[in-house]
mmCIF file of C-alpha atoms in Angstrom:
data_model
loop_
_atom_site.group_PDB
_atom_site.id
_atom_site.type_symbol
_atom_site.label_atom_id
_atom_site.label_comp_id
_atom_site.label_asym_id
_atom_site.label_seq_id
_atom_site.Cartn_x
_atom_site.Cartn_y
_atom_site.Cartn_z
ATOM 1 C CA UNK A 1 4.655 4.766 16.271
ATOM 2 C CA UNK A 2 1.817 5.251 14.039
ATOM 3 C CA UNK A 3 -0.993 2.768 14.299
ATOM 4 C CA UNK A 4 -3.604 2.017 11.632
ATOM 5 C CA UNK A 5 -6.564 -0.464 12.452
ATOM 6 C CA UNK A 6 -9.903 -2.137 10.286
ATOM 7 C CA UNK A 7 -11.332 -5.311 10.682
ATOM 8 C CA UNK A 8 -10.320 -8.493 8.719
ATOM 9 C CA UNK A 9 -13.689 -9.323 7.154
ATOM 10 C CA UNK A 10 -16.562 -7.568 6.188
ATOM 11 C CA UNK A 11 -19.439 -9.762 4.445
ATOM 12 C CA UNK A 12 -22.372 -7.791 2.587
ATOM 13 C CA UNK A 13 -25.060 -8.755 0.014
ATOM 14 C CA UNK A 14 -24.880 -7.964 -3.317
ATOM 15 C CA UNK A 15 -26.636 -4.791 -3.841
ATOM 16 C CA UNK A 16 -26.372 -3.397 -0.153
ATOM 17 C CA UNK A 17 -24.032 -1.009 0.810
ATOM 18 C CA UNK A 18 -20.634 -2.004 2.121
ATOM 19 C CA UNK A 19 -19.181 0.438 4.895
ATOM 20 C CA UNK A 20 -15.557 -0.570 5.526
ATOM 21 C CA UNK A 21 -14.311 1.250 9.051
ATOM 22 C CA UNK A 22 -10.729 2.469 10.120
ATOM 23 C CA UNK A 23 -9.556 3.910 12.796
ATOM 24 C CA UNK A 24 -5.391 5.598 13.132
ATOM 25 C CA UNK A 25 -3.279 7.260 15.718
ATOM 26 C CA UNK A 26 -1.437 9.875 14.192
ATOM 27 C CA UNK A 27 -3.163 12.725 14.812
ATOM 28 C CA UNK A 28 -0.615 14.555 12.064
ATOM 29 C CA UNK A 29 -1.985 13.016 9.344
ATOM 30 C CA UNK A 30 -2.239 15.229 6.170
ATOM 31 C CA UNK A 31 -3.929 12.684 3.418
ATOM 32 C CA UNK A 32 -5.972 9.374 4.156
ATOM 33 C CA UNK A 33 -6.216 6.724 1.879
ATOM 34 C CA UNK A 34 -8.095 3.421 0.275
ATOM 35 C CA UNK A 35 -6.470 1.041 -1.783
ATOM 36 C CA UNK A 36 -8.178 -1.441 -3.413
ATOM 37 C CA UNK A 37 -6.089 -5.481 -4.414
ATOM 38 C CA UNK A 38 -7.797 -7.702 -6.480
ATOM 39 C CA UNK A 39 -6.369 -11.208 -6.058
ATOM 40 C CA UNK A 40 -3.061 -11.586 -7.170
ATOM 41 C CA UNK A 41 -3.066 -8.039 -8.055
ATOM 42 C CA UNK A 42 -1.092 -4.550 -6.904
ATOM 43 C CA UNK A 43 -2.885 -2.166 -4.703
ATOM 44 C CA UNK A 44 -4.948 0.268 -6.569
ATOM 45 C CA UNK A 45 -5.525 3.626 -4.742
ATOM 46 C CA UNK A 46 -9.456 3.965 -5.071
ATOM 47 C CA UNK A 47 -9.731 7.340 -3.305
ATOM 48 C CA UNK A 48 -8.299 9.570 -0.776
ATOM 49 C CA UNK A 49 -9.243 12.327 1.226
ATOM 50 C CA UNK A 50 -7.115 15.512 2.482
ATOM 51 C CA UNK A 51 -7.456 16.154 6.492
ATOM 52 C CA UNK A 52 -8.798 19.595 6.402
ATOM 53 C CA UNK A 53 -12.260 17.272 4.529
ATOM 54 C CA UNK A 54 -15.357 15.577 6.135
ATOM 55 C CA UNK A 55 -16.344 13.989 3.267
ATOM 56 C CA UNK A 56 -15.270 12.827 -0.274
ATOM 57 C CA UNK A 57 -17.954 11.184 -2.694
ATOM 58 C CA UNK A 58 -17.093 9.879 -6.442
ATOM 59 C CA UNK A 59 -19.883 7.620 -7.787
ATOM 60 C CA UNK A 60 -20.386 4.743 -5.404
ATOM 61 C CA UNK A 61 -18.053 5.557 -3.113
ATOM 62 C CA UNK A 62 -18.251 8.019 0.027
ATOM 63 C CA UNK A 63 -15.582 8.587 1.934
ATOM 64 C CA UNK A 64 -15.975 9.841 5.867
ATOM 65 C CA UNK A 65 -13.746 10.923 7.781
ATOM 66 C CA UNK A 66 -14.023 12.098 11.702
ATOM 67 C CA UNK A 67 -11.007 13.491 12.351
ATOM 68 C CA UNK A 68 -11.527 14.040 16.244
ATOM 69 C CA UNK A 69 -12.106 10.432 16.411
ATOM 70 C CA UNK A 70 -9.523 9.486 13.831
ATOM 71 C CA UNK A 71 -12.127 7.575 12.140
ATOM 72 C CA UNK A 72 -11.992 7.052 8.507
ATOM 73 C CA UNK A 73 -14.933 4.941 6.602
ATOM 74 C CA UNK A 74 -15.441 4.124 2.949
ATOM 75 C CA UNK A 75 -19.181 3.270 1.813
ATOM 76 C CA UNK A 76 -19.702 1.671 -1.310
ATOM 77 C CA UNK A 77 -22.948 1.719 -2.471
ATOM 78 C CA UNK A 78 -24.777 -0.368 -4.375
ATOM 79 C CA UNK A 79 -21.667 -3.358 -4.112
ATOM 80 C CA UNK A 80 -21.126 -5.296 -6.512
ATOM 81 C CA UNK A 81 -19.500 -9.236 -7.600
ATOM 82 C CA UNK A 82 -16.554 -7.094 -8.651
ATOM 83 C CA UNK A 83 -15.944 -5.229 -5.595
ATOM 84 C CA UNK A 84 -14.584 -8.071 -3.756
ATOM 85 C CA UNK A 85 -11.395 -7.461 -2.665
ATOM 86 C CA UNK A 86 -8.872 -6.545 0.298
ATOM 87 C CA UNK A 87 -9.863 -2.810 0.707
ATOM 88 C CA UNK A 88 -6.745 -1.559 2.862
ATOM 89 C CA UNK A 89 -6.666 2.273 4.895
ATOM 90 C CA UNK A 90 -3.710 3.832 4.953
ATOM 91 C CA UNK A 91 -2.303 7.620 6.014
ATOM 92 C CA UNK A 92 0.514 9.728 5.729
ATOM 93 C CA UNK A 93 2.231 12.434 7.114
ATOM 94 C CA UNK A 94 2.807 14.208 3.887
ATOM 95 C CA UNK A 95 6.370 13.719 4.826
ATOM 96 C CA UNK A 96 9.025 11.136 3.426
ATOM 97 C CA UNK A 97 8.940 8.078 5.767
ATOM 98 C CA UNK A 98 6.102 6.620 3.843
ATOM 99 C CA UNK A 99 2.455 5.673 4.762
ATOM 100 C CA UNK A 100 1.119 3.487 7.633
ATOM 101 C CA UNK A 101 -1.043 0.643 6.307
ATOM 102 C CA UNK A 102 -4.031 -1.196 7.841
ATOM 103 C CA UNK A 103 -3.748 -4.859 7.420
ATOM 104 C CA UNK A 104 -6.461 -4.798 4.737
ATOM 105 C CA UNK A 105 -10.223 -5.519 4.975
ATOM 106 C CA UNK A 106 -11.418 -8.586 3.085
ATOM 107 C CA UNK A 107 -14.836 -7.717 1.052
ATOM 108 C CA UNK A 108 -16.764 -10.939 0.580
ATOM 109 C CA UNK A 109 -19.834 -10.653 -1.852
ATOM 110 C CA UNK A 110 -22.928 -12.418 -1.168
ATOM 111 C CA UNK A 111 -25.203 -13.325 -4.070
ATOM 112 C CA UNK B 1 3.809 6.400 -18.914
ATOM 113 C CA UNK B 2 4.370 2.691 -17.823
ATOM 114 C CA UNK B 3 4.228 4.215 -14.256
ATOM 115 C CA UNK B 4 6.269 1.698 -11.867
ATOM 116 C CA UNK B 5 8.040 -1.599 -13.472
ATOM 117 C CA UNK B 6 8.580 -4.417 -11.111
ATOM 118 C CA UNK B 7 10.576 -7.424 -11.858
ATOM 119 C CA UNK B 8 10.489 -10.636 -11.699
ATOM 120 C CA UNK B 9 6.663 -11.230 -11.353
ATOM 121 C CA UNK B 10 7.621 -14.567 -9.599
ATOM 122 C CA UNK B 11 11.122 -15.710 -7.905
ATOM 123 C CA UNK B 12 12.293 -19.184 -6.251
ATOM 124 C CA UNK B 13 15.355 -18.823 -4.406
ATOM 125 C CA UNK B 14 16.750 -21.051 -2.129
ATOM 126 C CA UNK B 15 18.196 -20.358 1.635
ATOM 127 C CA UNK B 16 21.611 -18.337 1.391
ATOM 128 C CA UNK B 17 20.845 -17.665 -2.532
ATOM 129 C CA UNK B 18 21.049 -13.691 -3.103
ATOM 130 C CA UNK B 19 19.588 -11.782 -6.188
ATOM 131 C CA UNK B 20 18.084 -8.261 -7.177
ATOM 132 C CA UNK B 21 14.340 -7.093 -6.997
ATOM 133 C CA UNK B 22 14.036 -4.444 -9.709
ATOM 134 C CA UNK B 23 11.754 -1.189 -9.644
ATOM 135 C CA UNK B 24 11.542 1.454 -11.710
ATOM 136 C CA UNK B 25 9.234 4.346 -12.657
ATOM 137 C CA UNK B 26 9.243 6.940 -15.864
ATOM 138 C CA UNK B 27 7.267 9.608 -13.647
ATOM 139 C CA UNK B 28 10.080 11.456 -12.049
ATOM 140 C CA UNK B 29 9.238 10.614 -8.732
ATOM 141 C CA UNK B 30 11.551 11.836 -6.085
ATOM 142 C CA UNK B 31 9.946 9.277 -3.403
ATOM 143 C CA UNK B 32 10.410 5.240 -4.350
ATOM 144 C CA UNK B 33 10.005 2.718 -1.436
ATOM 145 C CA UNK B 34 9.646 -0.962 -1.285
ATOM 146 C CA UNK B 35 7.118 -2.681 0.763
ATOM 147 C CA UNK B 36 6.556 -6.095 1.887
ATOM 148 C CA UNK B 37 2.993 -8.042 2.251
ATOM 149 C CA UNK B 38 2.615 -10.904 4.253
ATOM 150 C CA UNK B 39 -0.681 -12.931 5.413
ATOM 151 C CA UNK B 40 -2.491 -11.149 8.192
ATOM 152 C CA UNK B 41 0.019 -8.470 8.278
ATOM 153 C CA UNK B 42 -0.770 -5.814 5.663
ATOM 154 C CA UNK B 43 1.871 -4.116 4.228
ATOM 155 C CA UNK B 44 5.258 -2.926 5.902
ATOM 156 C CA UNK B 45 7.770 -0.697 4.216
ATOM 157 C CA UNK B 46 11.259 -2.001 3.971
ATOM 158 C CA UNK B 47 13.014 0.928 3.108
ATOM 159 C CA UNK B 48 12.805 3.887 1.129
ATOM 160 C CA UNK B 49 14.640 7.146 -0.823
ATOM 161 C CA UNK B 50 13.485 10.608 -0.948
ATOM 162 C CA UNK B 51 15.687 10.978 -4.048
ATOM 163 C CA UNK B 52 19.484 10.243 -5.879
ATOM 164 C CA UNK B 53 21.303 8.729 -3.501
ATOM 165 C CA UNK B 54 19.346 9.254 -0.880
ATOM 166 C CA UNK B 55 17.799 5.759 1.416
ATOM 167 C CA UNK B 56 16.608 5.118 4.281
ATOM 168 C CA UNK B 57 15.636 2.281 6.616
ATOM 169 C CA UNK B 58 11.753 1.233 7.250
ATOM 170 C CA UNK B 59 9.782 -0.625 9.412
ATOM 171 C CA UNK B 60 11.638 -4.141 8.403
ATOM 172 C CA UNK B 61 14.823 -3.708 6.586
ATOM 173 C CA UNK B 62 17.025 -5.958 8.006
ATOM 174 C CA UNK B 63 18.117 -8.646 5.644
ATOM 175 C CA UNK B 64 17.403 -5.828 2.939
ATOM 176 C CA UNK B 65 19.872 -3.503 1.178
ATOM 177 C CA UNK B 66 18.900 -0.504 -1.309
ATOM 178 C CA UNK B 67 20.270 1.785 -3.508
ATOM 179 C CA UNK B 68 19.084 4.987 -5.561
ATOM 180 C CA UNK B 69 22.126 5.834 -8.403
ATOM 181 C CA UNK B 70 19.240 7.565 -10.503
ATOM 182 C CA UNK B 71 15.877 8.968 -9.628
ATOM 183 C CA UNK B 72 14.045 6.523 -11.993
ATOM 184 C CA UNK B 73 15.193 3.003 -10.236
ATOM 185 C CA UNK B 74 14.932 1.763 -6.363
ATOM 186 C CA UNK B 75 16.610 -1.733 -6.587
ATOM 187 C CA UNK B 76 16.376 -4.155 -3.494
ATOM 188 C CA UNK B 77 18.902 -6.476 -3.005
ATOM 189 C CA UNK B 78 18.598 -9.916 -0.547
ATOM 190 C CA UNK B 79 22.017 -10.606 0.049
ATOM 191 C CA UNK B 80 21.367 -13.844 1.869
ATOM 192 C CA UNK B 81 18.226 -15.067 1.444
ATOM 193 C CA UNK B 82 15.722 -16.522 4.427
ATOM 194 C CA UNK B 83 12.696 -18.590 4.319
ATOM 195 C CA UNK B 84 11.187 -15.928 6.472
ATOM 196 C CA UNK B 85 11.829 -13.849 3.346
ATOM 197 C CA UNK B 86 9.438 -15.156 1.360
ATOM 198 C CA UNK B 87 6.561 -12.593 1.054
ATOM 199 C CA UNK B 88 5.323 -10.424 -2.082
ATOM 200 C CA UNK B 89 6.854 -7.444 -2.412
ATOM 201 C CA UNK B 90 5.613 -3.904 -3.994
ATOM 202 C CA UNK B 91 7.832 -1.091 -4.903
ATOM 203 C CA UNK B 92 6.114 2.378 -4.705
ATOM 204 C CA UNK B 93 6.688 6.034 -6.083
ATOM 205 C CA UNK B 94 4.633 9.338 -5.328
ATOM 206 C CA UNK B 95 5.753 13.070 -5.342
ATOM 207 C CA UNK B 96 6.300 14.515 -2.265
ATOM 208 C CA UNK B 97 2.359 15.201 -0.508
ATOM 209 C CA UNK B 98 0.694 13.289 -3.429
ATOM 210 C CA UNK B 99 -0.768 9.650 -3.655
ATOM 211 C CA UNK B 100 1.496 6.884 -3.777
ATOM 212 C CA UNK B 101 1.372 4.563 -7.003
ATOM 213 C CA UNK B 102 2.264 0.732 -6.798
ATOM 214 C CA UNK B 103 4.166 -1.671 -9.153
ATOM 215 C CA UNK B 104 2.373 -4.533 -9.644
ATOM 216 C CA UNK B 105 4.333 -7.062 -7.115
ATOM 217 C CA UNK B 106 6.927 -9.818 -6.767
ATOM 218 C CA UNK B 107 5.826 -12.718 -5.356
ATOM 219 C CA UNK B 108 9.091 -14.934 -3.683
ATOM 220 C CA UNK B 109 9.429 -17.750 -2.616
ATOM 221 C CA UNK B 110 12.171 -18.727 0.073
ATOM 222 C CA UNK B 111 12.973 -22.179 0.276
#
């Protein structure tokens, strides 16, 4: 089945960029995602980006995506005390069995 | 629009207890699915419905039933509940091809 991976913890200082990574096997993939979930929170979706795209920006964030490596990154520039978080990647199909989550990327701020 | 409506924000049940997860979303969705998140796991859909009376099985559904009389709610039912049920659990709703929004979670607790 469809695989989605990104590391458990990424650890920046405040004011540097943060570049979360992702990587997924289904090569099918119509629309890539990143949710953002704030402790005890809901996902949020922050931003996604449509296959036939190599690149999304809105403000801070920049979205890559490689699709002949199935590589998907999200820079955030600039990060902030509020951008800690579990940042998770996630794609679908387009179709109706749902979408194939990462197992979320912890975001620890620095000061 | 309230977008999607979970309840209870927090349940204690204990083993063998059974009770109803509620969903429901006032942006005529056809798609609704429930997801579960556990520690180091990410999230992993349970089942889901592509509309009225239409489900189907996930990733994890055993020990999970569904049902989708109206296109507005996606209740889950635990008809027996297990300690290894105790997770927090999202209920989702998109259109078909579009981004997926999230109810703000359940958090149970199996004991």
């Amino acid at each position: 089945g469809e695989d989605v991976e990104q590391s458990l913890f990424l650890s920046v200082r405040e004011g540097d960029s943060s570049v979360i990574n992702c990587t997924y096997t289904d090569s099918s993939s119509t629309y890539l995602y990143w949710y953002k979930q704030e402790p005890g929170a809901g996902l949020q979706l922050l931003t996604y980006i449509f296959s036939n795209m190599d690149m999304k920006q809105d403000q801070r964030l920049t979205v890559l995506l490689n699709k002949k490596d199935k590589h998907l990154s999200l820079r955030i520039a600039d990060t902030q005390t509020g951008d800690s978080a579990i940042y998770f990647c996630a794609e679908s199909g387009g179709g109706a069995d749902g979408l194939t989550f990462g197992k979320g990327t912890h975001l620890i701020i620095q000061p | 629009n309230a977008g999607v409506t979970q309840t209870p924000k927090f349940q204690v049940l204990k083993t063998g207890q059974s009770m109803t997860l509620q969903c429901a979303q006032d942006m005529n969705h056809e798609y609704m699915s429930w997801y579960r998140q556990d520690p180091g796991m990410g999230l992993r859909l349970i089942h889901y419905s592509v509309g009225a009376g239409i489900t189907d099985q996930g990733e994890v559904p055993n020990g999970y039933n569904v049902s989708r009389s109206t296109t507005e709610d996606f209740p889950l039912r635990l008809l027996s509940a297990a300690p290894s049920q105790t997770s927090v659990y999202f209920c989702a709703s998109r259109r078909t091809n579009e981004k997926l929004f999230f109810g703000s979670g359940t958090q149970l607790s199996v004991l």
